[in-house]
Amino acid sequence: MLERLKILSELYGVSGDERRVRKYIREQVEPLCDEVYTDRMGNLYAHKKGVGKKVMVCAHMDEVGMIVTGVLDSGLLAFTAAGLDSRAIISKRVVVGKDDVPGVIGSKAIHLQSMQERKTVLQMKDLNVDIGAKNKEDALKYVKPGDYISFTTKFSEMGDGLFKGKALDDRVGCAILIELLKENYDCDFTAVFTVMEEIGLRGAQTAVVNVEPDVALALEGTLCNELPDNSRRKSVTRLNEGAVISFMDGGTIVPESMLNALKDTAAKNDIPWQFRQGTSGANDMGPVHQGLAGCKAGVLSVPCRYIHSPVSIASKSDLDSVYRLAKAFLKESRFKEV
Amino acid sequence: MDMVKNITELTSVLGVSGNERAAADVLERLFQKYTSDTWRDPMGNVYARVGSGKPVIMLMAHMDEIGMTVTEIEKNGMLRICPVGGVDSRVLPGSELVVYGKQTLKGVVGCIPPHLLNDSDKSAAYDIYDLTCDVGLSYEKVKEIVSVGDFVTFDNLPPLELKNGFVAGKTFDDRALGAALIEALDILSKRKLNCTVVCVGSTQEELGCLGAAIATYNVKPDMAIATDVCHAPTPGADPQSVVDPSKVSVTTGGNIHPAMYQMIVDAAKELNIPYETSVSMARTGTDAWNIQNQCGGVATGLISLPLRYMHTNVEVISVETLKNCAKILAEVPARIGDDWEDKLCWND
């Protein structure tokens, strides 16, 4: 699973431009399912036909990133972003557009800044991507407004049982979901790899209509803000403390029956788990549990430090815990209880 | 010669000011392709000599880089860091670092996810003293490998090739010019020399050009050319403070001997190399400042490579311009004549 996660993490797939991720996942899941299809939004569905409850498990393919809005006379690219703090993107390597044109996000050298400037936040409008173009005309040979911009962070293991890379939110979910498709379950099972989660949970809104699930589960990479100054409460989740179970977030209040089923499954299988002790941030389950006639929705997450920045850190044991918990929930038909 | 390959080798090693040995090892090894006459001094400077007799011309590029050092290990194993030289705190969040402890560790400078920030949080720039370097280890394990005072640098990725012969990477200030010294030696090794040329990789430039003074004392040159980077245009930069990246910057002003300026300009003209005069009334902020006033006075010149985003891990340079720097560095000594002493005289 880690090898596949490396591939997934290093694929470029900014919200609205998930095609590379979709192509890879389609190839991976086609041999595992009865049918694989997409909808007009771009979601990828992997269907294992069955009887009984309709169970849908989602992971989103998109990642935070940027898009070219214009080219300056100097040949530098102006851009805008979704889901990113402008303070975290300065001095990073990127690729632009379909041809992966390499570039960097530069900023004025410290020597040329006033003391006041050094303390001022650089906004997206103050920053540019530099591809080495001579001028605007030259730049337009390689890129154009509307081209997506992604970070190029390499995935690797680090520290004590950890790994780092970009887009762990939510390629960890994608990697687990592909793995889950290798098993058979006593239900009508659809894995949905959604698009545009980071720009307003858009893909999930159509996924729920196309699948009409009775029970739904999202697999996520979630907040883990363990900076030394933080109290345990502020960290939301902790690395290496197991699968994260949400009771409530910015989009969903998880029904008690779902919460109990997940907790019991973890306890019975001796899988480490923790609560998501914070309610900021939403995910695909928001629109899913409110879609159509409604369904029972739950969220399982892998804690990821520094999500929505060019590089995040997560733990192999947490990744495994989420996988095992999701698999046990499905294998043991715990969805029948919710 | 593959200049980018040499830059890659030179920039991949640690050389934060005061700890340049690894960079010196690489530079000396590359120097030795052209001469066996290389040596070090107690300050850490590395020297390579070609030719013989008078005049002695010293060409210098500094080996040290800006970086960081560990100031504290937090209870959760994360590291607190402080700058060594001019590090812009604002480029650090979301950056990958290398920690040089008993073994090298990957580190990530963490930042708080936007979900957990309010508007006032987002309106304050990050300061290096509030940031942490996460190496993914517990306090106990970190203590075994890392100690306070260990050096930290930006991730040492190989340079990234951009369009039009531009490359981006870390520590082009000033290892790119180290690669220029090597290229100059390559050119000089094919020419007949009427002088001695000593190429020097200097230490601790970023902390006040300390290595340059010692090196000058050791070499006792008649003339010297310091090499460094200068600013290329970027948004918001003062137009008077920048040089077009396709041109070699040649400095004039109090820190520069007028004859040295002229020799450099003549060499550039001879080689049809585009150059631009940079004016610096007093301190140039380069090794030239500490070369000029050693040993009773050294005729000093300065050429600079325009670079965007100085002191970050995405410094951008033109390889073509860097090659032109090397050609000029070689041409000045190669065309030195018997009249060199006259040229340096003040014929007021």
XYZ file of C-alpha atoms in Angstrom, chain A residues 8-126:
119
model
C -0.491 8.555 -5.734
C 1.188 11.250 -3.633
C 3.521 12.254 -6.440
C 0.776 12.476 -9.099
C -0.341 16.033 -9.838
C -4.085 16.456 -9.281
C -5.144 19.928 -8.211
C -8.901 20.336 -7.671
C -10.543 20.514 -11.105
C -7.624 18.750 -12.788
C -7.721 15.233 -11.339
C -7.168 13.428 -14.661
C -3.743 11.988 -13.858
C -4.987 10.554 -10.574
C -8.185 9.285 -12.178
C -6.264 7.544 -14.969
C -3.972 5.799 -12.496
C -6.755 4.712 -10.163
C -8.928 3.504 -13.056
C -6.101 1.213 -14.195
C -5.660 -0.086 -10.666
C -9.317 -0.811 -9.883
C -10.605 -2.097 -13.231
C -9.465 -5.693 -12.557
C -11.064 -5.579 -9.101
C -14.637 -4.512 -9.958
C -17.720 -5.375 -11.980
C -17.898 -1.926 -13.503
C -15.877 1.254 -13.475
C -17.428 4.489 -14.704
C -17.203 8.238 -14.391
C -19.845 10.953 -14.180
C -19.939 14.388 -15.782
C -18.340 15.922 -12.729
C -15.282 13.689 -13.069
C -15.858 11.301 -10.167
C -14.610 7.749 -10.698
C -16.914 4.932 -9.542
C -15.719 1.375 -8.886
C -18.767 -0.870 -8.430
C -18.806 -4.368 -6.937
C -22.342 -5.599 -7.491
C -24.163 -7.254 -4.628
C -27.453 -7.550 -2.819
C -28.620 -5.896 0.339
C -27.595 -2.462 1.498
C -25.943 -0.019 -0.855
C -22.669 0.941 0.728
C -20.544 3.772 -0.636
C -16.997 4.548 0.469
C -15.410 7.799 -0.756
C -11.940 9.239 -0.971
C -11.167 12.424 -2.842
C -8.594 12.480 -5.622
C -7.944 16.217 -5.662
C -5.313 18.145 -3.763
C -4.813 21.791 -2.852
C -2.942 23.777 -5.480
C -2.974 26.784 -7.727
C -4.078 27.961 -11.170
C -2.496 30.456 -13.586
C -4.569 33.628 -13.854
C -2.286 35.636 -16.138
C 1.211 36.292 -17.399
C 3.124 39.460 -16.500
C 5.163 41.401 -19.068
C 8.290 40.059 -17.377
C 7.187 36.480 -18.127
C 6.318 35.679 -14.514
C 2.980 33.944 -13.906
C 0.230 35.333 -11.692
C -1.884 32.734 -9.940
C -4.642 32.105 -7.471
C -5.097 29.196 -5.106
C -7.702 27.269 -3.152
C -7.194 25.828 0.307
C -3.666 27.185 0.724
C -2.153 29.636 3.176
C -0.036 32.031 1.075
C 2.572 31.959 3.844
C 3.334 28.290 3.164
C 3.983 28.408 -0.584
C 6.930 30.795 -0.888
C 10.183 29.453 -2.262
C 8.736 26.125 -3.424
C 9.145 24.123 -6.609
C 6.091 23.628 -8.814
C 4.999 22.310 -12.207
C 2.601 24.153 -14.488
C 0.051 22.798 -16.967
C -0.328 19.612 -18.982
C 3.349 19.535 -19.956
C 4.607 19.808 -16.352
C 6.625 22.960 -17.053
C 8.975 23.350 -14.079
C 8.883 26.553 -12.088
C 9.520 28.093 -8.691
C 7.570 30.500 -6.524
C 10.025 33.271 -5.773
C 9.865 36.351 -3.626
C 11.939 39.479 -3.240
C 15.310 38.749 -1.637
C 15.664 39.522 2.063
C 18.411 42.055 1.245
C 15.934 44.185 -0.690
C 13.204 44.140 1.961
C 12.574 46.843 4.535
C 12.249 45.725 8.164
C 8.510 46.291 7.838
C 8.323 44.098 4.722
C 10.008 41.229 6.532
C 7.083 41.106 8.933
C 4.394 41.506 6.271
C 2.448 38.545 4.959
C 2.942 38.004 1.236
C -0.467 37.404 -0.358
C -1.116 35.266 -3.438
C -1.278 38.466 -5.522
C 2.252 39.375 -4.366
